[in-house]
Amino acid sequence: MLSEAAQLAVGALVVLLPGLAILLTAGLRERLWLAGLSAPLTMGFVLLVSLFTGVTGLRFGLLTVVIALVVVLLLTGAGRLLIVRRRPPAELAEPAEDDRLRALAGRPALIAQILGAVIALGGVVLGVRMWHKGLGSWATPTQEHDTVTHAVLTAYTHFTGRAAPWQVLPIDVVNDTNIQYYPPGFTDVSALLTDIFGDTMLSINLVTVVFTVIVMPLSVAAFTAAVLRHGRVGRGWVELAAGVAALVSVQLYRPAIAFAHDGGVLPNAAALAITPGLVAVMLVIGKRHWGRAALIGVAMAGAFNLHPSALTSIAFTTVAAMLGLLVTRSGRLAFARSLLPLVLAAVVTVVLLIPSVLALLRLGGGTVSDAPANIRGVALGDAFGVLAKLPYGGYFDPGNTLSQLTLGVLGLVGVVFAVLSRRAWTLVGAWVFWAAVVVTYHNSPNSGFGAMVGRYYYRVASRIDSHIYLLIPTLVGVIFVVIGLVLVSGKVRNPIPAKARPAIAFGLTVVLLGALTVTTFRGYMNTAAYSLSQRYSAPQFSRYSDQDDAAAKWLKEHAAPGEAILNNANDGSTLLYVDYDLPIVNIVPDGHSPIKENELLLARFNTYPADPQVQDILRRKNVRWIYVDTVAPTVGTDGRHWSGDLSFALAPGLSNLAGLPGLTKTFSSGSVSVYRLDLPPQS
């Protein structure tokens, strides 16, 4: 068995290597593009492979993906050679650095670049430590409800090799029928890791951690570099600011920590993690960059495959940032040069998403746009206060007594620095848009501008507020680079010799960041680890337990092929399928199923001795085993639940089973029991 460090390294390779290899083979060497586009391009590549396997009937899996990657790299390399032969070397060279950029030179530039990389790496290490502390082990299952779906879908793809948008998610995993659309990007990648490790929960956690503590820092670093490039800030300063942004990104409670704690909305967190990087490459794409535009289009389709809301997040942020370009003459020129390539990127995205959109329209079960807000409106002043306080909120902090005040204040100071320095108008444009969304949403969550934008995010405060959090790392990076520029500037009275000024700027950066890290940031990371532990290493409620593991192993040995198991998916019974491919009846945690017969069994199974309808369903489904956990966690429903309740725990039909004819308890461990069902012969 690989060590946990090696497991995480394998997870990082699966998420980053395909996209990185394609970019390098295509001739891209700019660190901004490699950092911002590698993970999204991997997701686009995985989508393409899933479409191919879905159409051809081939099995989606690690072997297929590796073969497909080799083919893509060969084709990309061949295409690159043809282009090199037809176009002059000058047209193929990387963009030269603008002479007007405020850049460091010589040894100070090298020191700044190394320092930025060390700071970023330090952030990754701190993030890994924080997540491991909260999880206890990479294999620890989360107890949240959305991850029931993620685990079942990952296992389904691993077992069946089906991964295309129109092939998942089957509500009936026994017969692979009643398909409902669920964005498969996150679980497709998790399934590839499951092919390697054979452990679904481990794979899901590895993908989550990689996106949070590796992809997210790379993504915000790329966005910071793009912002400063348009601010005419160059070599040395860019790397330093990007490193600061990477470190700050692992301190953010939203999106990843909050989403893992409140519902386990892991694909949405992953989609938000790649958003800054995709915005970054779109901000710096240039005239006639058609190949890069096509790659962006593939990556955008991959982002949608992670979570459909990613497109709106990327589109809103990019448009707002590009409006910031219009403030300066050079920005307006860059805006004009980027339009046609971005149109091509949009066309590629739309074409690749046709199968997903058709699957969504045909298989999806409704829309999120009419969901009511999950918060009450507050006074306008309090709504503005959200930007500064960054309250934890949610189920972790229902009274809003905790906040990330230091990060919030640093973000606002960063806005001031960006405006006064006149070097980050793209960042200001993006911040103004999302600040307006957040403030108006908190002030009037069901009507107005914020509520209108919030329709794309279920009108859930945490999902909407996360967009402000994504900008904070870059805002903090701008603070440090502006201070550095002032310190080395010859226009300001400065008794320090010119050669020593960069060293003073670097020293101040290290001291300030070090002080923040060992004080405030340390507190934030401890709080984040504690929040994670409530769903992983020391859960407040238990869905999966050792009792479920024992019951699953027992059933694996005793259930005959084809014998279905009636279960309540809100307990740990989904492990039967996830770990052992056993045919469970239910996979929806709140008990609400498109298969009405499943709902009827959950509601009325214990009436089977006198209910011919229930008996008929049990016979047709060949239900021979009943799995019951009397201590199931409470989960909210959609308000249209068959039980008439707004919450769901133990299914009524699975209670009071003692003494029913033909039902024999064959296994018991704690609150978990397994019954053998022997119906009387039909007359």
Short mmCIF file of C-alpha atoms in Angstrom, two decimals, residues 46-521:
data_model
loop_
_atom_site.label_atom_id
_atom_site.label_comp_id
_atom_site.label_asym_id
_atom_site.label_seq_id
_atom_site.Cartn_x
_atom_site.Cartn_y
_atom_site.Cartn_z
CA VAL A 46 -11.91 13.51 -19.43
CA LEU A 47 -15.21 14.80 -20.84
CA LEU A 48 -14.05 14.07 -24.40
CA VAL A 49 -12.99 10.55 -23.45
CA SER A 50 -16.35 9.93 -21.74
CA LEU A 51 -18.21 11.13 -24.84
CA PHE A 52 -16.13 8.82 -27.02
CA THR A 53 -16.66 5.79 -24.79
CA GLY A 54 -20.35 6.61 -24.45
CA VAL A 55 -20.82 6.66 -28.23
CA THR A 56 -18.63 3.64 -29.04
CA GLY A 57 -19.59 1.47 -26.08
CA LEU A 58 -15.97 1.14 -24.97
CA ARG A 59 -15.26 1.00 -21.28
CA PHE A 60 -14.30 4.27 -19.57
CA GLY A 61 -11.41 3.61 -17.25
CA LEU A 62 -7.76 4.23 -16.53
CA LEU A 63 -6.49 2.17 -19.48
CA THR A 64 -8.82 3.90 -21.95
CA VAL A 65 -7.85 7.34 -20.64
CA VAL A 66 -4.12 6.59 -20.87
CA ILE A 67 -4.45 5.33 -24.44
CA ALA A 68 -6.59 8.35 -25.36
CA LEU A 69 -4.01 10.71 -23.83
CA VAL A 70 -1.20 9.15 -25.85
CA VAL A 71 -3.26 9.52 -29.04
CA VAL A 72 -4.11 13.15 -28.24
CA LEU A 73 -0.49 13.98 -27.49
CA LEU A 74 0.67 12.40 -30.75
CA LEU A 75 -1.94 14.30 -32.75
CA THR A 76 -1.17 17.55 -30.92
CA GLY A 77 2.53 17.11 -31.47
CA ALA A 78 2.05 16.36 -35.16
CA GLY A 79 -0.16 19.40 -35.55
CA ARG A 80 2.39 21.52 -33.76
CA LEU A 81 5.13 20.39 -36.16
CA LEU A 82 3.00 21.29 -39.17
CA ILE A 83 2.35 24.75 -37.77
CA VAL A 84 6.04 25.31 -37.01
CA ARG A 85 6.93 24.50 -40.63
CA ARG A 86 4.34 26.87 -42.07
CA ARG A 87 4.72 29.85 -39.75
CA PRO A 88 7.76 32.02 -39.05
CA PRO A 89 9.50 31.43 -35.69
CA ALA A 90 8.59 34.98 -34.60
CA GLU A 91 4.89 34.15 -34.74
CA LEU A 92 5.39 31.04 -32.60
CA ALA A 93 7.50 32.63 -29.89
CA GLU A 94 6.07 33.32 -26.44
CA PRO A 95 4.89 36.92 -25.99
CA ALA A 96 7.79 39.18 -25.13
CA GLU A 97 7.67 41.05 -21.85
CA ASP A 98 6.42 44.61 -22.25
CA ASP A 99 9.25 47.14 -21.85
CA ARG A 100 6.89 49.35 -19.84
CA LEU A 101 6.44 46.70 -17.15
CA ARG A 102 7.70 47.51 -13.67
CA ALA A 103 9.93 44.46 -13.31
CA LEU A 104 12.88 43.38 -11.24
CA ALA A 105 16.10 42.47 -12.99
CA GLY A 106 19.12 40.31 -12.26
CA ARG A 107 19.55 38.72 -8.85
CA PRO A 108 16.57 40.53 -7.20
CA ALA A 109 14.27 39.10 -9.87
CA LEU A 110 15.59 35.58 -9.26
CA ILE A 111 15.23 35.98 -5.50
CA ALA A 112 11.66 37.26 -5.88
CA GLN A 113 10.75 34.32 -8.12
CA ILE A 114 12.24 31.80 -5.70
CA LEU A 115 10.58 33.52 -2.75
CA GLY A 116 7.20 33.46 -4.49
CA ALA A 117 7.57 29.75 -5.24
CA VAL A 118 8.60 28.97 -1.64
CA ILE A 119 5.64 30.92 -0.26
CA ALA A 120 3.25 29.12 -2.61
CA LEU A 121 4.74 25.72 -1.72
CA GLY A 122 4.42 26.62 1.95
CA GLY A 123 0.74 27.33 1.39
CA VAL A 124 0.26 23.92 -0.26
CA VAL A 125 2.01 22.17 2.65
CA LEU A 126 -0.11 24.04 5.21
CA GLY A 127 -3.25 23.19 3.26
CA VAL A 128 -2.38 19.49 3.10
CA ARG A 129 -1.66 19.47 6.82
CA MET A 130 -4.96 21.21 7.58
CA TRP A 131 -7.04 18.79 5.53
CA HIS A 132 -5.24 15.73 6.87
CA LYS A 133 -5.81 16.95 10.41
CA GLY A 134 -9.52 17.29 9.71
CA LEU A 135 -9.86 13.98 7.89
CA GLY A 136 -7.51 11.89 10.02
CA SER A 137 -6.86 9.72 6.97
CA TRP A 138 -7.38 10.21 3.24
CA ALA A 139 -9.70 7.18 3.34
CA THR A 140 -12.06 8.56 6.01
CA PRO A 141 -15.57 8.84 4.54
CA THR A 142 -17.51 12.07 4.95
CA GLN A 143 -20.88 11.75 6.63
CA GLU A 144 -22.65 14.36 4.48
CA HIS A 145 -25.59 13.60 2.17
CA ASP A 146 -24.41 14.85 -1.23
CA THR A 147 -21.37 12.62 -1.03
CA VAL A 148 -23.68 9.59 -1.00
CA THR A 149 -24.39 10.50 -4.63
CA HIS A 150 -20.72 11.15 -5.38
CA ALA A 151 -19.65 7.80 -3.94
CA VAL A 152 -22.37 5.81 -5.70
CA LEU A 153 -21.69 7.51 -9.04
CA THR A 154 -17.93 7.03 -8.69
CA ALA A 155 -18.45 3.35 -7.91
CA TYR A 156 -20.94 3.02 -10.78
CA THR A 157 -18.42 4.39 -13.27
CA HIS A 158 -15.66 2.22 -11.78
CA PHE A 159 -17.79 -0.95 -11.95
CA THR A 160 -19.50 -0.39 -15.31
CA GLY A 161 -17.14 1.84 -17.28
CA ARG A 162 -20.02 4.20 -18.09
CA ALA A 163 -19.17 7.88 -17.72
CA ALA A 164 -20.88 9.91 -20.46
CA PRO A 165 -23.35 12.63 -19.40
CA TRP A 166 -26.34 10.65 -20.71
CA GLN A 167 -25.25 7.50 -18.86
CA VAL A 168 -25.21 8.83 -15.31
CA LEU A 169 -26.73 8.88 -12.70
CA PRO A 170 -28.89 5.73 -12.73
CA ILE A 171 -31.33 5.78 -9.80
CA ASP A 172 -31.65 2.03 -10.32
CA VAL A 173 -28.04 0.81 -10.12
CA VAL A 174 -29.21 -2.81 -10.24
CA ASN A 175 -30.55 -2.57 -13.79
CA ASP A 176 -28.74 0.63 -14.88
CA THR A 177 -32.08 2.30 -15.57
CA ASN A 178 -33.97 5.49 -14.74
CA ILE A 179 -31.03 7.74 -15.59
CA GLN A 180 -31.03 11.21 -14.01
CA TYR A 181 -28.50 13.83 -15.11
CA TYR A 182 -25.72 14.61 -12.67
CA PRO A 183 -22.50 16.40 -13.74
CA PRO A 184 -20.01 13.52 -13.93
CA GLY A 185 -16.65 15.31 -14.16
CA PHE A 186 -15.72 15.05 -10.49
CA THR A 187 -16.80 11.44 -10.17
CA ASP A 188 -15.23 10.43 -13.50
CA VAL A 189 -11.82 11.55 -12.21
CA SER A 190 -12.54 9.90 -8.86
CA ALA A 191 -13.36 6.68 -10.72
CA LEU A 192 -9.94 6.77 -12.42
CA LEU A 193 -8.31 6.90 -9.00
CA THR A 194 -10.60 4.09 -7.83
CA ASP A 195 -9.23 2.03 -10.73
CA ILE A 196 -5.79 2.58 -9.17
CA PHE A 197 -6.54 2.23 -5.46
CA GLY A 198 -9.74 0.17 -5.42
CA ASP A 199 -11.17 2.46 -2.72
CA THR A 200 -13.95 4.87 -3.69
CA MET A 201 -13.94 6.96 -0.51
CA LEU A 202 -10.16 7.37 -0.67
CA SER A 203 -10.39 8.47 -4.29
CA ILE A 204 -13.10 11.05 -3.66
CA ASN A 205 -11.12 12.55 -0.79
CA LEU A 206 -7.91 12.69 -2.83
CA VAL A 207 -9.65 14.53 -5.66
CA THR A 208 -11.19 16.94 -3.15
CA VAL A 209 -7.88 17.71 -1.47
CA VAL A 210 -6.00 18.08 -4.76
CA PHE A 211 -8.51 20.61 -6.06
CA THR A 212 -8.48 22.51 -2.76
CA VAL A 213 -4.82 22.71 -1.82
CA ILE A 214 -3.04 22.34 -5.18
CA VAL A 215 -5.36 23.40 -7.99
CA MET A 216 -6.83 26.35 -6.08
CA PRO A 217 -3.43 27.92 -5.25
CA LEU A 218 -2.30 27.45 -8.87
CA SER A 219 -5.57 28.96 -10.08
CA VAL A 220 -5.41 32.12 -7.96
CA ALA A 221 -1.70 32.47 -8.73
CA ALA A 222 -2.51 32.50 -12.46
CA PHE A 223 -5.28 35.03 -11.95
CA THR A 224 -2.94 37.26 -9.91
CA ALA A 225 -0.35 37.09 -12.68
CA ALA A 226 -2.95 38.02 -15.30
CA VAL A 227 -4.18 40.98 -13.27
CA LEU A 228 -0.67 42.32 -12.71
CA ARG A 229 0.32 41.79 -16.33
CA HIS A 230 -2.44 44.22 -17.33
CA GLY A 231 -1.24 46.50 -14.53
CA ARG A 232 2.18 46.64 -16.19
CA VAL A 233 3.83 44.78 -13.32
CA GLY A 234 6.41 42.30 -14.48
CA ARG A 235 9.02 39.72 -13.59
CA GLY A 236 9.78 39.17 -9.93
CA TRP A 237 6.84 41.12 -8.58
CA VAL A 238 4.36 38.89 -10.40
CA GLU A 239 5.81 35.70 -8.96
CA LEU A 240 5.98 37.20 -5.49
CA ALA A 241 2.35 38.33 -5.57
CA ALA A 242 1.24 35.00 -7.04
CA GLY A 243 2.98 33.15 -4.21
CA VAL A 244 1.25 35.34 -1.62
CA ALA A 245 -2.10 34.70 -3.27
CA ALA A 246 -1.47 30.94 -3.27
CA LEU A 247 -0.71 30.98 0.45
CA VAL A 248 -3.79 33.05 1.26
CA SER A 249 -6.06 30.79 -0.79
CA VAL A 250 -5.66 27.84 1.59
CA GLN A 251 -6.93 29.99 4.49
CA LEU A 252 -10.34 30.56 2.91
CA TYR A 253 -13.28 28.88 4.61
CA ARG A 254 -15.22 29.16 1.38
CA PRO A 255 -15.70 27.44 -0.91
CA ALA A 256 -14.05 24.12 -0.06
CA ILE A 257 -14.28 23.87 3.74
CA ALA A 258 -17.80 25.27 3.93
CA PHE A 259 -19.05 23.04 1.11
CA ALA A 260 -17.48 19.94 2.66
CA HIS A 261 -19.12 20.74 5.99
CA ASP A 262 -22.56 21.81 4.77
CA GLY A 263 -23.86 19.12 2.45
CA GLY A 264 -20.63 17.82 0.94
CA VAL A 265 -21.04 19.78 -2.31
CA LEU A 266 -17.64 18.68 -3.58
CA PRO A 267 -18.04 19.09 -7.38
CA ASN A 268 -19.19 22.70 -6.94
CA ALA A 269 -16.16 23.44 -4.75
CA ALA A 270 -13.86 21.92 -7.39
CA ALA A 271 -15.52 23.98 -10.13
CA LEU A 272 -15.01 27.18 -8.16
CA ALA A 273 -11.36 26.24 -7.56
CA ILE A 274 -10.59 26.32 -11.29
CA THR A 275 -12.60 29.49 -11.97
CA PRO A 276 -9.80 32.06 -11.31
CA GLY A 277 -7.38 30.16 -13.55
CA LEU A 278 -9.80 30.03 -16.47
CA VAL A 279 -10.56 33.73 -16.08
CA ALA A 280 -6.81 34.39 -16.05
CA VAL A 281 -6.08 32.76 -19.40
CA MET A 282 -9.03 34.50 -21.01
CA LEU A 283 -7.72 37.85 -19.78
CA VAL A 284 -4.33 37.36 -21.45
CA ILE A 285 -5.28 35.59 -24.67
CA GLY A 286 -4.07 37.55 -27.66
CA LYS A 287 -4.80 38.16 -31.30
CA ARG A 288 -4.79 35.07 -33.53
CA HIS A 289 -4.32 32.71 -30.57
CA TRP A 290 -6.71 30.25 -32.17
CA GLY A 291 -5.08 27.12 -30.77
CA ARG A 292 -5.15 28.51 -27.26
CA ALA A 293 -8.76 29.54 -27.73
CA ALA A 294 -9.68 25.99 -28.70
CA LEU A 295 -7.96 24.66 -25.59
CA ILE A 296 -9.86 27.16 -23.45
CA GLY A 297 -13.09 25.96 -25.05
CA VAL A 298 -12.28 22.35 -24.14
CA ALA A 299 -11.41 23.43 -20.59
CA MET A 300 -14.65 25.41 -20.26
CA ALA A 301 -16.63 22.34 -21.27
CA GLY A 302 -14.70 20.43 -18.62
CA ALA A 303 -15.64 23.04 -16.03
CA PHE A 304 -19.32 22.59 -16.92
CA ASN A 305 -18.84 18.84 -16.58
CA LEU A 306 -17.63 19.47 -13.03
CA HIS A 307 -20.62 21.64 -12.18
CA PRO A 308 -22.86 23.56 -14.62
CA SER A 309 -22.78 26.70 -12.47
CA ALA A 310 -19.08 27.01 -13.29
CA LEU A 311 -19.90 28.58 -16.66
CA THR A 312 -21.87 31.40 -15.07
CA SER A 313 -19.14 31.98 -12.48
CA ILE A 314 -16.46 32.14 -15.17
CA ALA A 315 -18.56 34.20 -17.58
CA PHE A 316 -19.67 36.80 -15.01
CA THR A 317 -16.16 37.17 -13.59
CA THR A 318 -14.49 37.40 -17.00
CA VAL A 319 -16.92 39.98 -18.36
CA ALA A 320 -16.63 42.12 -15.22
CA ALA A 321 -12.82 41.88 -15.29
CA MET A 322 -12.68 42.73 -18.99
CA LEU A 323 -14.79 45.81 -18.38
CA GLY A 324 -11.94 46.86 -16.11
CA LEU A 325 -9.65 46.69 -19.14
CA LEU A 326 -11.58 49.54 -20.71
CA VAL A 327 -10.20 51.99 -18.14
CA THR A 328 -6.78 52.20 -19.80
CA ARG A 329 -5.68 52.57 -23.41
CA SER A 330 -3.53 49.43 -23.32
CA GLY A 331 -6.42 47.59 -21.69
CA ARG A 332 -8.80 48.60 -24.45
CA LEU A 333 -6.31 47.31 -27.03
CA ALA A 334 -6.02 44.00 -25.16
CA PHE A 335 -9.81 43.83 -24.95
CA ALA A 336 -10.16 44.21 -28.70
CA ARG A 337 -7.44 41.64 -29.44
CA SER A 338 -9.06 39.02 -27.23
CA LEU A 339 -12.60 39.19 -28.59
CA LEU A 340 -12.36 36.93 -31.64
CA PRO A 341 -10.32 34.22 -29.89
CA LEU A 342 -12.82 34.23 -27.03
CA VAL A 343 -15.67 33.89 -29.51
CA LEU A 344 -13.94 30.80 -30.89
CA ALA A 345 -13.49 29.46 -27.33
CA ALA A 346 -17.20 29.97 -26.72
CA VAL A 347 -18.10 28.15 -29.93
CA VAL A 348 -15.89 25.17 -28.99
CA THR A 349 -17.47 25.11 -25.53
CA VAL A 350 -21.01 25.14 -26.89
CA VAL A 351 -20.31 22.37 -29.40
CA LEU A 352 -18.73 20.12 -26.78
CA LEU A 353 -21.56 20.74 -24.34
CA ILE A 354 -24.37 19.77 -26.70
CA PRO A 355 -24.47 16.16 -25.39
CA SER A 356 -24.40 17.38 -21.77
CA VAL A 357 -27.12 19.96 -22.33
CA LEU A 358 -29.31 17.45 -24.14
CA ALA A 359 -28.80 14.99 -21.28
CA LEU A 360 -29.61 17.72 -18.78
CA LEU A 361 -32.80 18.69 -20.59
CA ARG A 362 -33.88 15.09 -21.18
CA LEU A 363 -32.84 13.54 -17.89
CA GLY A 364 -32.73 16.40 -15.42
CA GLY A 365 -35.41 16.68 -12.82
CA GLY A 366 -36.32 20.34 -12.85
CA THR A 367 -34.52 23.64 -12.39
CA VAL A 368 -32.72 25.37 -9.55
CA SER A 369 -33.61 28.87 -10.73
CA ASP A 370 -36.79 29.12 -8.67
CA ALA A 371 -35.31 27.91 -5.39
CA PRO A 372 -36.08 30.22 -2.45
CA ALA A 373 -33.15 31.88 -0.68
CA ASN A 374 -31.75 30.05 2.33
CA ILE A 375 -31.25 33.24 4.36
CA ARG A 376 -33.36 36.16 5.51
CA GLY A 377 -32.63 39.68 4.32
CA VAL A 378 -30.62 42.04 6.51
CA ALA A 379 -30.19 45.81 6.61
CA LEU A 380 -28.01 47.31 3.90
CA GLY A 381 -25.26 48.17 6.39
CA ASP A 382 -25.15 44.61 7.67
CA ALA A 383 -25.07 43.36 4.07
CA PHE A 384 -21.99 45.51 3.41
CA GLY A 385 -20.53 44.12 6.62
CA VAL A 386 -20.46 40.65 5.07
CA LEU A 387 -17.64 41.81 2.77
CA ALA A 388 -15.45 42.76 5.72
CA LYS A 389 -16.39 40.15 8.32
CA LEU A 390 -16.56 37.09 6.07
CA PRO A 391 -18.70 35.23 8.64
CA TYR A 392 -18.43 31.44 8.79
CA GLY A 393 -22.19 30.94 9.13
CA GLY A 394 -23.92 27.81 7.85
CA TYR A 395 -24.35 24.74 10.03
CA PHE A 396 -20.88 25.22 11.48
CA ASP A 397 -21.63 28.68 12.85
CA PRO A 398 -25.44 29.18 12.78
CA GLY A 399 -25.28 32.28 14.97
CA ASN A 400 -22.68 34.03 12.74
CA THR A 401 -20.46 34.57 15.77
CA LEU A 402 -17.25 33.58 13.97
CA SER A 403 -15.62 35.37 11.06
CA GLN A 404 -12.46 35.67 9.00
CA LEU A 405 -12.25 39.38 9.75
CA THR A 406 -8.55 39.76 8.97
CA LEU A 407 -9.00 38.30 5.47
CA GLY A 408 -12.07 40.45 4.91
CA VAL A 409 -10.26 43.63 5.92
CA LEU A 410 -7.21 42.69 3.85
CA GLY A 411 -9.53 42.19 0.89
CA LEU A 412 -11.02 45.66 1.30
CA VAL A 413 -7.56 47.21 1.75
CA GLY A 414 -6.53 45.39 -1.42
CA VAL A 415 -9.39 47.06 -3.29
CA VAL A 416 -8.17 50.46 -2.10
CA PHE A 417 -4.59 49.66 -3.12
CA ALA A 418 -5.77 48.42 -6.51
CA VAL A 419 -7.67 51.63 -7.19
CA LEU A 420 -5.00 54.03 -5.89
CA SER A 421 -2.18 52.24 -7.70
CA ARG A 422 -4.21 52.12 -10.94
CA ARG A 423 -2.59 48.76 -11.67
CA ALA A 424 -5.41 46.25 -11.15
CA TRP A 425 -8.53 47.51 -12.92
CA THR A 426 -9.48 44.00 -14.04
CA LEU A 427 -9.49 42.90 -10.40
CA VAL A 428 -11.49 45.95 -9.37
CA GLY A 429 -14.07 45.25 -12.07
CA ALA A 430 -14.53 41.65 -10.92
CA TRP A 431 -14.70 42.68 -7.26
CA VAL A 432 -17.25 45.44 -7.85
CA PHE A 433 -19.54 43.02 -9.67
CA TRP A 434 -19.44 40.28 -7.05
CA ALA A 435 -19.55 42.75 -4.17
CA ALA A 436 -22.75 44.18 -5.67
CA VAL A 437 -24.17 40.66 -6.00
CA VAL A 438 -23.32 39.70 -2.42
CA VAL A 439 -24.55 42.93 -0.83
CA THR A 440 -27.83 43.11 -2.74
CA TYR A 441 -28.45 39.40 -2.19
CA HIS A 442 -27.98 39.63 1.58
CA ASN A 443 -30.13 42.75 1.65
CA SER A 444 -32.94 41.26 -0.47
CA PRO A 445 -32.31 37.53 -1.04
CA ASN A 446 -35.45 36.80 -3.07
CA SER A 447 -35.64 39.85 -5.32
CA GLY A 448 -33.30 42.33 -6.92
CA PHE A 449 -29.91 42.11 -8.61
CA GLY A 450 -28.24 39.70 -6.19
CA ALA A 451 -31.22 37.37 -6.18
CA MET A 452 -31.31 37.38 -9.99
CA VAL A 453 -27.66 36.29 -10.22
CA GLY A 454 -28.17 33.98 -7.27
CA ARG A 455 -30.70 31.94 -9.27
CA TYR A 456 -27.76 30.13 -10.84
CA TYR A 457 -26.54 29.07 -7.38
CA TYR A 458 -29.76 27.79 -5.78
CA ARG A 459 -29.94 31.17 -4.02
CA VAL A 460 -27.71 29.64 -1.35
CA ALA A 461 -25.65 32.26 0.47
CA SER A 462 -22.49 30.15 0.78
CA ARG A 463 -22.34 29.46 -2.95
CA ILE A 464 -22.91 33.10 -3.86
CA ASP A 465 -20.53 34.54 -1.27
CA SER A 466 -17.74 32.19 -2.40
CA HIS A 467 -17.07 34.39 -5.42
CA ILE A 468 -15.86 37.24 -3.21
CA TYR A 469 -13.58 34.81 -1.39
CA LEU A 470 -12.00 33.77 -4.70
CA LEU A 471 -10.81 37.34 -5.27
CA ILE A 472 -9.32 37.91 -1.82
CA PRO A 473 -6.00 36.07 -2.46
CA THR A 474 -5.26 38.27 -5.46
CA LEU A 475 -6.28 41.40 -3.55
CA VAL A 476 -3.80 40.50 -0.81
CA GLY A 477 -1.15 39.81 -3.44
CA VAL A 478 -1.75 43.30 -4.85
CA ILE A 479 -1.19 44.82 -1.41
CA PHE A 480 2.25 43.25 -1.13
CA VAL A 481 3.33 44.11 -4.65
CA VAL A 482 2.21 47.75 -4.35
CA ILE A 483 4.10 48.10 -1.06
CA GLY A 484 7.14 46.57 -2.77
CA LEU A 485 6.89 48.93 -5.73
CA VAL A 486 6.69 51.92 -3.40
CA LEU A 487 9.71 50.75 -1.43
CA VAL A 488 11.91 50.44 -4.54
CA SER A 489 10.53 53.50 -6.29
CA GLY A 490 12.96 56.29 -7.03
CA LYS A 491 10.11 58.83 -7.09
CA VAL A 492 9.57 58.64 -3.34
CA ARG A 493 12.06 60.03 -0.84
CA ASN A 494 13.84 56.97 0.42
CA PRO A 495 17.11 57.02 2.38
CA ILE A 496 17.71 53.33 1.68
CA PRO A 497 20.29 52.72 -1.08
CA ALA A 498 18.65 51.63 -4.34
CA LYS A 499 20.44 48.27 -4.42
CA ALA A 500 19.19 47.36 -0.95
CA ARG A 501 15.56 48.33 -1.52
CA PRO A 502 14.42 45.01 -3.07
CA ALA A 503 15.92 43.16 -0.10
CA ILE A 504 13.94 45.38 2.26
CA ALA A 505 10.75 44.69 0.28
CA PHE A 506 11.38 40.94 0.36
CA GLY A 507 12.18 41.03 4.07
CA LEU A 508 9.01 42.97 4.83
CA THR A 509 6.98 40.44 2.84
CA VAL A 510 8.45 37.54 4.77
CA VAL A 511 7.94 39.24 8.14
CA LEU A 512 4.33 40.28 7.47
CA LEU A 513 3.34 36.94 5.94
CA GLY A 514 5.13 35.04 8.69
CA ALA A 515 3.37 37.06 11.38
CA LEU A 516 -0.01 36.50 9.75
CA THR A 517 0.66 32.80 9.28
CA VAL A 518 1.67 32.03 12.87
CA THR A 519 -1.15 34.13 14.34
CA THR A 520 -4.36 34.79 12.43
CA PHE A 521 -3.90 32.29 9.60
#
